[in-house]
Short mmCIF file of C-alpha atoms (C1' of nucleotides) in Angstrom, two decimals:
data_model
loop_
_atom_site.label_atom_id
_atom_site.label_comp_id
_atom_site.label_asym_id
_atom_site.label_seq_id
_atom_site.Cartn_x
_atom_site.Cartn_y
_atom_site.Cartn_z
CA MET D 1036 33.18 -30.35 46.29
CA THR D 1037 32.04 -26.79 46.68
CA SER D 1038 34.56 -24.47 48.30
CA VAL D 1039 34.50 -20.80 49.13
CA LEU D 1040 37.47 -18.54 49.83
CA VAL D 1041 37.10 -15.66 52.24
CA CYS D 1042 39.63 -12.86 52.01
CA ASP D 1043 39.67 -10.12 54.62
CA ASP D 1044 42.54 -8.48 56.46
CA SER D 1045 40.84 -8.54 59.82
CA PRO D 1046 41.03 -11.98 61.44
CA LEU D 1047 37.88 -11.27 63.36
CA ALA D 1048 35.87 -10.43 60.28
CA ARG D 1049 37.50 -13.33 58.49
CA GLU D 1050 36.47 -15.77 61.15
CA ALA D 1051 32.97 -14.41 61.37
CA LEU D 1052 32.57 -14.62 57.61
CA ARG D 1053 34.00 -18.10 57.55
CA ARG D 1054 31.46 -19.30 60.04
CA ALA D 1055 28.59 -17.55 58.28
CA VAL D 1056 29.50 -18.97 54.90
CA ALA D 1057 29.99 -22.45 56.33
CA THR D 1058 26.30 -22.56 57.19
CA VAL D 1059 25.26 -22.15 53.57
CA PRO D 1060 23.79 -25.41 52.24
CA GLY D 1061 26.09 -27.07 49.76
CA VAL D 1062 29.26 -25.37 50.93
CA GLU D 1063 31.71 -28.07 51.94
CA ARG D 1064 34.90 -26.13 52.47
CA VAL D 1065 35.66 -22.56 53.48
CA THR D 1066 39.25 -21.36 53.30
CA THR D 1067 40.53 -17.97 54.29
CA ALA D 1068 43.22 -15.52 53.25
CA ALA D 1069 44.39 -12.35 54.92
CA ASN D 1070 45.29 -10.36 51.85
CA GLY D 1071 45.24 -10.23 48.10
CA GLU D 1072 48.78 -11.46 47.68
CA GLU D 1073 47.90 -14.64 49.54
CA VAL D 1074 44.90 -15.24 47.30
CA LEU D 1075 46.94 -14.81 44.16
CA ARG D 1076 49.74 -16.97 45.48
CA ARG D 1077 47.42 -19.85 46.27
CA TRP D 1078 45.11 -19.52 43.33
CA GLY D 1079 47.23 -21.67 41.08
CA ALA D 1080 47.18 -24.72 43.33
CA ASP D 1081 43.87 -24.36 45.05
CA ARG D 1082 40.89 -22.80 43.32
CA SER D 1083 37.60 -22.13 45.00
CA ASP D 1084 34.18 -21.84 43.43
CA LEU D 1085 33.57 -18.47 44.93
CA ILE D 1086 35.60 -15.75 46.56
CA LEU D 1087 34.39 -13.19 49.05
CA MET D 1088 36.90 -10.37 49.06
CA ASP D 1089 37.19 -7.24 51.11
CA VAL D 1090 37.61 -4.08 49.06
CA ARG D 1091 39.71 -2.30 51.62
CA MET D 1092 42.84 -4.27 52.39
CA PRO D 1093 46.47 -3.41 53.00
CA GLY D 1094 48.88 -4.17 50.22
CA LEU D 1095 47.29 -4.95 46.91
CA GLY D 1096 43.80 -3.97 47.88
CA GLY D 1097 40.66 -5.73 46.79
CA VAL D 1098 40.22 -3.98 43.46
CA GLU D 1099 43.71 -4.67 42.24
CA THR D 1100 43.49 -8.27 43.44
CA VAL D 1101 40.27 -8.77 41.49
CA ARG D 1102 41.89 -7.36 38.43
CA ARG D 1103 44.91 -9.64 38.65
CA LEU D 1104 42.94 -12.69 39.59
CA LEU D 1105 40.59 -12.27 36.65
CA SER D 1106 43.37 -11.62 34.20
CA ALA D 1107 44.85 -14.94 35.36
CA ASP D 1108 41.52 -16.76 35.51
CA PRO D 1109 38.61 -14.99 33.80
CA GLY D 1110 36.21 -17.58 35.17
CA ALA D 1111 36.79 -16.76 38.82
CA ARG D 1112 33.64 -15.76 40.68
CA ILE D 1113 34.20 -12.94 43.12
CA ILE D 1114 31.90 -11.04 45.42
CA MET D 1115 33.22 -7.89 46.99
CA LEU D 1116 32.76 -7.06 50.66
CA THR D 1117 32.49 -3.42 51.42
CA VAL D 1118 31.49 -0.60 53.69
CA ALA D 1119 29.48 2.33 52.46
CA GLU D 1120 32.52 4.49 51.83
CA ASP D 1121 34.11 2.10 49.38
CA LEU D 1122 31.49 2.48 46.70
CA ASP D 1123 33.99 3.77 44.16
CA GLY D 1124 36.13 0.73 44.79
CA VAL D 1125 33.14 -1.58 44.47
CA ALA D 1126 32.16 0.01 41.19
CA LEU D 1127 35.66 -0.47 39.91
CA ALA D 1128 35.80 -4.06 41.09
CA VAL D 1129 32.46 -4.86 39.48
CA ALA D 1130 33.58 -3.16 36.32
CA ALA D 1131 36.73 -5.26 36.46
CA GLY D 1132 34.64 -8.40 36.65
CA ALA D 1133 33.56 -9.03 40.22
CA ARG D 1134 30.12 -10.62 40.20
CA GLY D 1135 28.59 -8.41 42.82
CA TYR D 1136 29.07 -7.07 46.28
CA LEU D 1137 27.90 -7.40 49.84
CA HIS D 1138 27.70 -4.54 52.20
CA LYS D 1139 29.39 -5.33 55.50
CA ASP D 1140 26.23 -4.21 57.22
CA ALA D 1141 24.44 -7.03 55.46
CA SER D 1142 22.69 -9.43 57.75
CA ARG D 1143 23.83 -13.02 58.00
CA ALA D 1144 20.71 -13.92 56.02
CA GLU D 1145 21.56 -11.59 53.15
CA LEU D 1146 25.07 -12.92 53.09
CA ARG D 1147 23.86 -16.49 52.93
CA ALA D 1148 21.29 -15.63 50.27
CA THR D 1149 23.86 -13.94 48.07
CA VAL D 1150 26.36 -16.75 48.45
CA THR D 1151 23.70 -19.34 47.70
CA GLN D 1152 22.64 -17.44 44.61
CA ALA D 1153 26.19 -17.02 43.35
CA LEU D 1154 26.98 -20.69 43.86
CA ALA D 1155 23.74 -21.90 42.27
CA ASP D 1156 24.05 -19.80 39.12
CA PRO D 1157 27.60 -19.60 37.73
CA THR D 1158 26.54 -16.81 35.42
CA TRP D 1159 24.99 -14.74 38.16
CA ARG D 1160 26.16 -11.20 37.94
CA LEU D 1161 25.06 -7.97 39.42
CA ALA D 1162 24.12 -5.37 36.84
CA PRO D 1163 26.84 -2.76 37.08
CA ARG D 1164 25.54 0.55 38.33
CA ARG D 1165 26.89 3.77 39.71
CA LEU D 1166 30.05 3.38 37.69
CA ARG D 1167 32.05 6.51 37.24
CA SER D 1168 31.51 8.06 33.86
CA SER D 1169 35.19 8.28 33.05
CA ASP D 1170 37.33 5.17 33.28
CA MET D 1171 34.41 2.75 33.02
CA GLY D 1172 36.29 -0.29 34.11
CA ALA D 1173 39.53 1.05 32.78
CA ALA D 1174 42.19 -0.24 35.09
CA PRO D 1175 44.11 2.65 36.57
CA THR D 1176 47.29 0.66 36.26
CA LEU D 1177 50.08 2.95 37.26
CA THR D 1178 53.65 2.04 36.49
CA ALA D 1179 56.18 1.74 39.28
CA ARG D 1180 57.58 5.14 38.41
CA GLU D 1181 54.18 6.75 38.39
CA ILE D 1182 53.39 5.31 41.79
CA GLN D 1183 56.69 6.59 43.13
CA VAL D 1184 55.85 10.04 41.86
CA LEU D 1185 52.35 9.81 43.30
CA GLU D 1186 53.79 8.78 46.65
CA GLY D 1187 56.16 11.72 46.53
CA MET D 1188 53.19 13.99 45.98
CA SER D 1189 51.36 12.41 48.92
CA HIS D 1190 54.33 13.35 51.10
CA GLY D 1191 54.16 16.95 50.05
CA ARG D 1192 57.20 16.94 47.82
CA SER D 1193 57.48 19.27 44.87
CA ASN D 1194 58.26 17.90 41.44
CA ALA D 1195 61.83 19.11 41.81
CA GLU D 1196 62.20 17.32 45.15
CA ILE D 1197 60.74 14.13 43.79
CA GLY D 1198 63.19 14.38 40.93
CA ARG D 1199 66.12 14.71 43.32
CA GLU D 1200 64.93 11.70 45.32
CA LEU D 1201 64.50 9.53 42.27
CA PHE D 1202 67.51 10.89 40.37
CA LEU D 1203 65.31 12.27 37.62
CA SER D 1204 65.02 15.67 36.09
CA GLU D 1205 62.10 17.78 37.17
CA ASP D 1206 60.80 17.66 33.62
CA THR D 1207 60.70 13.88 33.72
CA VAL D 1208 58.77 13.96 36.96
CA LYS D 1209 56.33 16.32 35.31
CA THR D 1210 55.91 13.89 32.45
CA HIS D 1211 55.16 11.03 34.85
CA ALA D 1212 52.78 13.32 36.70
CA ARG D 1213 50.95 14.26 33.53
CA ARG D 1214 50.61 10.63 32.52
CA LEU D 1215 49.37 9.46 35.90
CA PHE D 1216 46.87 12.31 36.00
CA LYS D 1217 45.50 11.15 32.70
CA LYS D 1218 45.29 7.53 33.85
CA LEU D 1219 43.56 8.41 37.08
CA GLY D 1220 41.37 11.07 35.57
CA ALA D 1221 42.80 13.56 38.03
CA SER D 1222 42.69 17.27 37.48
CA ASP D 1223 45.66 18.07 39.66
CA ARG D 1224 48.03 16.52 42.17
CA ALA D 1225 45.68 16.87 45.11
CA HIS D 1226 42.99 15.04 43.18
CA ALA D 1227 45.49 12.40 42.10
CA VAL D 1228 46.53 11.80 45.69
CA ALA D 1229 42.89 11.50 46.74
CA LEU D 1230 42.20 8.99 43.97
CA GLY D 1231 45.36 7.14 44.91
CA PHE D 1232 44.04 6.76 48.44
CA ARG D 1233 40.54 5.81 47.32
CA TRP D 1234 41.91 3.15 45.05
CA GLY D 1235 44.43 1.90 47.55
CA LEU D 1236 47.39 2.80 45.40
CA VAL D 1237 49.03 4.78 48.17
CA ARG D 1238 48.65 4.84 51.94
CA MET P 1033 28.82 -3.67 87.13
CA THR P 1034 31.64 -3.79 84.64
CA SER P 1035 30.71 -2.89 81.10
CA VAL P 1036 32.69 -2.65 77.91
CA LEU P 1037 31.75 -0.80 74.73
CA VAL P 1038 32.88 -2.14 71.39
CA CYS P 1039 32.92 0.28 68.47
CA ASP P 1040 33.61 -0.98 64.98
CA ASP P 1041 31.95 -0.18 61.68
CA SER P 1042 31.86 -3.78 60.51
CA PRO P 1043 29.02 -5.71 62.13
CA LEU P 1044 30.93 -8.92 61.72
CA ALA P 1045 33.97 -7.63 63.52
CA ARG P 1046 31.73 -6.00 66.06
CA GLU P 1047 29.96 -9.23 66.82
CA ALA P 1048 33.18 -11.20 66.99
CA LEU P 1049 34.70 -8.68 69.35
CA ARG P 1050 31.60 -8.61 71.46
CA ARG P 1051 31.72 -12.35 71.93
CA ALA P 1052 35.43 -12.35 72.65
CA VAL P 1053 35.18 -9.60 75.23
CA ALA P 1054 32.18 -11.23 76.87
CA THR P 1055 34.36 -14.17 77.87
CA VAL P 1056 36.67 -11.98 79.92
CA PRO P 1057 36.19 -12.67 83.62
CA GLY P 1058 34.48 -9.80 85.38
CA VAL P 1059 32.87 -8.32 82.31
CA GLU P 1060 29.15 -8.24 82.84
CA ARG P 1061 27.92 -6.22 79.94
CA VAL P 1062 29.19 -5.62 76.42
CA THR P 1063 27.50 -3.00 74.30
CA THR P 1064 28.34 -2.13 70.72
CA ALA P 1065 28.34 0.89 68.46
CA ALA P 1066 28.84 1.15 64.72
CA ASN P 1067 30.58 4.50 64.57
CA GLY P 1068 32.08 7.32 66.56
CA GLU P 1069 28.99 9.48 66.40
CA GLU P 1070 26.97 6.77 68.10
CA VAL P 1071 29.52 6.45 70.88
CA LEU P 1072 29.52 10.17 71.52
CA ARG P 1073 25.75 10.38 71.39
CA ARG P 1074 25.32 7.65 73.97
CA TRP P 1075 28.22 8.52 76.20
CA GLY P 1076 26.22 11.00 78.27
CA ALA P 1077 23.57 8.52 79.32
CA ASP P 1078 25.48 5.30 79.35
CA ARG P 1079 29.14 5.15 80.22
CA SER P 1080 31.23 2.01 80.03
CA ASP P 1081 34.37 1.19 81.92
CA LEU P 1082 36.33 0.50 78.79
CA ILE P 1083 35.97 1.19 75.12
CA LEU P 1084 37.46 -0.79 72.28
CA MET P 1085 37.44 1.43 69.24
CA ASP P 1086 38.39 0.85 65.66
CA VAL P 1087 40.80 3.42 64.26
CA ARG P 1088 39.48 3.21 60.73
CA MET P 1089 35.82 4.07 60.61
CA PRO P 1090 33.58 6.05 58.31
CA GLY P 1091 32.43 9.41 59.52
CA LEU P 1092 34.30 10.75 62.49
CA GLY P 1093 36.99 8.12 62.53
CA GLY P 1094 38.52 6.59 65.61
CA VAL P 1095 41.10 9.24 66.27
CA GLU P 1096 38.69 12.14 66.18
CA THR P 1097 36.20 10.21 68.29
CA VAL P 1098 38.84 9.57 70.94
CA ARG P 1099 39.69 13.22 70.95
CA ARG P 1100 36.12 14.36 71.43
CA LEU P 1101 35.29 11.68 73.93
CA LEU P 1102 38.26 12.55 76.10
CA SER P 1103 37.61 16.24 75.94
CA ALA P 1104 34.12 15.47 77.24
CA ASP P 1105 35.28 12.88 79.74
CA PRO P 1106 39.03 12.81 80.44
CA GLY P 1107 38.61 9.67 82.50
CA ALA P 1108 37.37 7.49 79.68
CA ARG P 1109 39.48 4.41 79.08
CA ILE P 1110 39.92 3.62 75.42
CA ILE P 1111 41.85 0.94 73.58
CA MET P 1112 42.29 1.34 69.86
CA LEU P 1113 41.78 -1.49 67.41
CA THR P 1114 43.93 -1.33 64.36
CA VAL P 1115 45.51 -2.96 61.38
CA ALA P 1116 49.17 -2.53 60.59
CA GLU P 1117 48.58 0.33 58.20
CA ASP P 1118 46.91 2.56 60.75
CA LEU P 1119 49.97 3.05 62.91
CA ASP P 1120 49.96 6.79 62.42
CA GLY P 1121 46.37 6.90 63.54
CA VAL P 1122 47.15 4.75 66.56
CA ALA P 1123 50.01 7.00 67.52
CA LEU P 1124 47.74 10.01 67.27
CA ALA P 1125 45.01 8.31 69.27
CA VAL P 1126 47.45 7.28 71.99
CA ALA P 1127 48.87 10.77 72.03
CA ALA P 1128 45.33 12.06 72.37
CA GLY P 1129 44.79 9.86 75.40
CA ALA P 1130 43.85 6.37 74.29
CA ARG P 1131 45.27 3.89 76.79
CA GLY P 1132 46.72 1.49 74.27
CA TYR P 1133 45.96 -0.47 71.18
CA LEU P 1134 45.25 -3.93 69.92
CA HIS P 1135 46.30 -5.14 66.55
CA LYS P 1136 43.42 -6.75 64.70
CA ASP P 1137 45.67 -9.72 64.12
CA ALA P 1138 45.82 -10.18 67.86
CA SER P 1139 44.72 -13.57 69.05
CA ARG P 1140 41.65 -13.94 71.19
CA ALA P 1141 44.01 -14.58 74.09
CA GLU P 1142 45.88 -11.34 73.60
CA LEU P 1143 42.65 -9.46 73.33
CA ARG P 1144 41.36 -10.97 76.55
CA ALA P 1145 44.66 -10.33 78.32
CA THR P 1146 44.71 -6.69 77.31
CA VAL P 1147 41.09 -6.12 78.27
CA THR P 1148 41.65 -7.85 81.60
CA GLN P 1149 44.68 -5.70 82.28
CA ALA P 1150 42.93 -2.47 81.32
CA LEU P 1151 39.95 -3.26 83.51
CA ALA P 1152 42.06 -4.34 86.48
CA ASP P 1153 44.26 -1.28 86.50
CA PRO P 1154 42.44 1.98 85.79
CA THR P 1155 45.73 3.77 85.35
CA TRP P 1156 47.10 1.26 82.89
CA ARG P 1157 48.50 3.02 79.91
CA LEU P 1158 50.74 2.05 77.08
CA ALA P 1159 53.89 4.09 76.88
CA PRO P 1160 53.48 6.22 73.79
CA ARG P 1161 55.95 5.35 71.11
CA ARG P 1162 56.50 5.90 67.44
CA LEU P 1163 54.78 9.25 67.59
CA ARG P 1164 55.40 11.50 64.69
CA SER P 1165 57.99 14.14 65.47
CA SER P 1166 55.81 17.01 64.41
CA ASP P 1167 52.37 17.43 65.92
CA MET P 1168 53.06 15.24 68.95
CA GLY P 1169 49.49 14.81 70.01
CA ALA P 1170 48.48 18.15 68.56
CA ALA P 1171 44.92 17.66 67.52
CA PRO P 1172 44.49 18.53 63.86
CA THR P 1173 41.06 19.90 64.59
CA LEU P 1174 39.84 21.37 61.36
CA THR P 1175 36.82 23.62 61.34
CA ALA P 1176 33.81 22.75 59.23
CA ARG P 1177 34.87 25.27 56.59
CA GLU P 1178 38.38 23.94 56.49
CA ILE P 1179 37.12 20.41 56.00
CA GLN P 1180 34.85 21.59 53.21
CA VAL P 1181 37.81 23.21 51.51
CA LEU P 1182 39.91 20.11 52.03
CA GLU P 1183 37.16 17.98 50.52
CA GLY P 1184 37.01 20.30 47.55
CA MET P 1185 40.72 19.82 47.08
CA SER P 1186 40.31 16.05 47.28
CA HIS P 1187 37.85 16.29 44.40
CA GLY P 1188 40.30 18.14 42.27
CA ARG P 1189 38.69 21.54 42.51
CA SER P 1190 40.73 24.71 42.23
CA ASN P 1191 40.42 27.37 44.90
CA ALA P 1192 38.22 29.41 42.60
CA GLU P 1193 35.91 26.45 42.00
CA ILE P 1194 35.68 25.69 45.70
CA GLY P 1195 34.82 29.31 46.25
CA ARG P 1196 32.01 29.14 43.74
CA GLU P 1197 30.63 25.99 45.36
CA LEU P 1198 30.70 27.44 48.83
CA PHE P 1199 29.75 30.97 47.81
CA LEU P 1200 33.05 32.37 48.97
CA SER P 1201 35.65 34.49 47.29
CA GLU P 1202 38.74 32.73 46.08
CA ASP P 1203 40.77 34.73 48.55
CA THR P 1204 38.72 33.39 51.42
CA VAL P 1205 39.23 29.85 50.21
CA LYS P 1206 42.95 30.56 50.11
CA THR P 1207 42.82 31.76 53.69
CA HIS P 1208 41.08 28.57 54.79
CA ALA P 1209 43.59 26.58 52.80
CA ARG P 1210 46.52 28.33 54.40
CA ARG P 1211 45.11 27.76 57.86
CA LEU P 1212 44.37 24.09 57.32
CA PHE P 1213 47.84 23.57 55.86
CA LYS P 1214 49.30 25.01 59.01
CA LYS P 1215 47.12 22.86 61.25
CA LEU P 1216 47.92 19.69 59.35
CA GLY P 1217 51.55 20.51 58.81
CA ALA P 1218 51.03 20.17 55.09
CA SER P 1219 53.35 21.71 52.57
CA ASP P 1220 50.79 21.88 49.78
CA ARG P 1221 47.30 20.75 48.85
CA ALA P 1222 48.37 17.29 47.74
CA HIS P 1223 50.06 16.74 51.08
CA ALA P 1224 47.03 18.11 52.89
CA VAL P 1225 44.74 15.70 51.07
CA ALA P 1226 47.05 12.80 51.91
CA LEU P 1227 47.09 13.78 55.58
CA GLY P 1228 43.35 14.19 55.48
CA PHE P 1229 43.02 10.63 54.29
CA ARG P 1230 45.56 9.28 56.77
CA TRP P 1231 43.76 10.96 59.64
CA GLY P 1232 40.35 9.99 58.42
CA LEU P 1233 39.24 13.57 57.91
CA VAL P 1234 38.19 12.94 54.34
CA ARG P 1235 37.34 9.88 52.32
"C1'" DG O 1428 58.06 -4.80 11.64
"C1'" DA O 1429 54.85 -1.50 12.98
"C1'" DA O 1430 52.24 0.15 16.75
"C1'" DG O 1431 52.12 1.20 21.41
"C1'" DC O 1432 53.69 1.97 26.00
"C1'" DC O 1433 57.40 3.35 29.10
"C1'" DG O 1434 61.28 6.10 30.74
"C1'" DT O 1435 63.82 9.82 30.00
"C1'" DA O 1436 64.34 14.88 28.94
"C1'" DA O 1437 63.71 19.55 27.17
"C1'" DC O 1438 61.16 23.65 25.75
"C1'" DT O 1439 57.30 27.29 26.13
"C1'" DC O 1440 53.34 29.36 27.98
"C1'" DT O 1441 49.53 30.27 31.11
"C1'" DT O 1442 47.33 29.44 35.32
"C1'" DT O 1443 47.37 28.46 39.94
"C1'" DC O 1444 49.23 28.15 44.30
"C1'" DG O 1445 51.12 29.46 48.59
"C1'" DG O 1446 53.25 32.92 51.71
"C1'" DG O 1447 52.98 37.30 53.71
"C1'" DT O 1448 50.27 40.82 55.41
"C1'" DG O 1449 46.39 43.50 56.88
"C1'" DA O 1450 41.69 44.21 57.87
"C1'" DC O 1451 36.74 43.84 59.80
"C1'" DC O 1452 33.33 41.42 62.26
"C1'" DG O 1453 31.21 38.10 65.42
"C1'" DT O 1454 31.54 34.80 69.12
"C1'" DC O 1455 33.21 32.53 72.93
"C1'" DG O 1456 35.58 32.11 77.06
"C1'" DT O 1457 37.66 34.19 81.08
"C1'" DA Q 873 36.44 43.88 78.64
"C1'" DC Q 874 39.94 41.78 76.51
"C1'" DG Q 875 42.01 38.38 73.71
"C1'" DA Q 876 41.83 34.32 70.94
"C1'" DC Q 877 39.80 32.26 67.22
"C1'" DG Q 878 37.01 31.72 63.14
"C1'" DG Q 879 34.96 33.53 58.83
"C1'" DT Q 880 35.23 36.78 55.50
"C1'" DC Q 881 37.88 39.50 51.92
"C1'" DA Q 882 41.82 41.93 49.56
"C1'" DC Q 883 46.42 42.82 47.54
"C1'" DC Q 884 51.17 41.55 46.20
"C1'" DC Q 885 54.61 38.46 44.64
"C1'" DG Q 886 57.50 34.72 43.47
"C1'" DA Q 887 57.47 29.90 42.81
"C1'" DA Q 888 55.30 25.98 41.22
"C1'" DA Q 889 52.30 23.42 38.57
"C1'" DG Q 890 50.08 21.83 34.47
"C1'" DA Q 891 49.12 21.70 29.44
"C1'" DG Q 892 51.03 21.20 25.05
"C1'" DT Q 893 54.55 19.56 22.21
"C1'" DT Q 894 58.62 17.13 20.64
"C1'" DA Q 895 62.01 13.52 20.82
"C1'" DC Q 896 64.55 9.18 21.26
"C1'" DG Q 897 65.74 4.51 22.77
"C1'" DG Q 898 64.00 0.27 24.70
"C1'" DC Q 899 60.64 -3.04 25.26
"C1'" DT Q 900 56.40 -5.81 24.38
"C1'" DT Q 901 52.71 -7.15 21.52
"C1'" DC Q 902 50.26 -8.16 17.65
#
DNA sequence: GAAGCCGTAACTCTTTCGGGTGACCGTCGT
DNA sequence: ACGACGGTCACCCGAAAGAGTTACGGCTTC
């Protein structure tokens, strides 16, 4: 019983993907999920042989979902779905263990070919390329506090203001800032905010 | 001859939307475009009665495309397509003159109903709501230079570094920065970068 | 139980930022 | 022709940021 799980936040894309995948020989079941949380929630009870997952999704985001899914089940086979602008996210997802990716401009034929290949060869894996020099696959796992500080930055708050909002001293906020910069590889708060957006950590 | 233009960067979504719209009574032609630039390029020669446009697209982005399209042709009827997270963008697009929006979770029925309505009544317009208090419909139209500076910021460059890259003095970069802050309503560079991402000005 | 990460906080020091202001030039629109 | 706007540059100044360092208690993890 070969089953494939399609995860994309847009129901239209989801449906289109579902239909496309269903035409692949050997695929008997195609299930869908609208976000990463749903995938993780259902993964315990209902595992698929292959997952197609959008990189850019609300909530967890594709990269973070891949990371969590693989830490729970290192054998999961995942192919990322992406648009050209998500290449950083794809690189991160592949570094985190996704088997490969499909550009959303891919033709139906390419999609079917890739899915066929991935299902036929359980060890199939795209050679990682274009990975960022720093943080090669290092999960930029920010703590709750660090994300709160990063969000404060993204709203234009100063360290002192963030401190007042979170009932912390400014110095503590600066410590969190320094640590999250290091984790993200950011050179300053503007860069950190940009990386936060690119990685789907903030919105 | 009633024609509808569907603009979405994902070919899958585009195709799904095209098929859904084609089933609306009275619609005789559905054309598609993959990005805002394409829409603008073709708008001179080939105008449609209604445009469905994704908010989140690479390049120009839906909001900016709406703005430019309407400044070229104030009569254009546009409905935004969105996911929950784009509400700021939707608000901006509606403020800029889009007639309404469709959530991407909308059922096929809702989509058809909205398209039918928009086509039947040329004056149909969603009452703007949830607009941000500041910048009510004020177009954050950044100049090329300002966007370059903003991009530099998003890559973690200091003003001096941006200056070196663009062959400008640091003081000039600071001037561009100050002006783009004012236009965006940003309190500092981190905020500006965040707003740049939220409005699709940078990626 | 030692090592490591996290949350908290303080201190110093240097660099950078951001606001204010003024200026010159070119272009575009009216 | 005038004004508005954009691109360029300069100077001043105070506030903020960021780097470095230290510290201490709590909590996992090995």
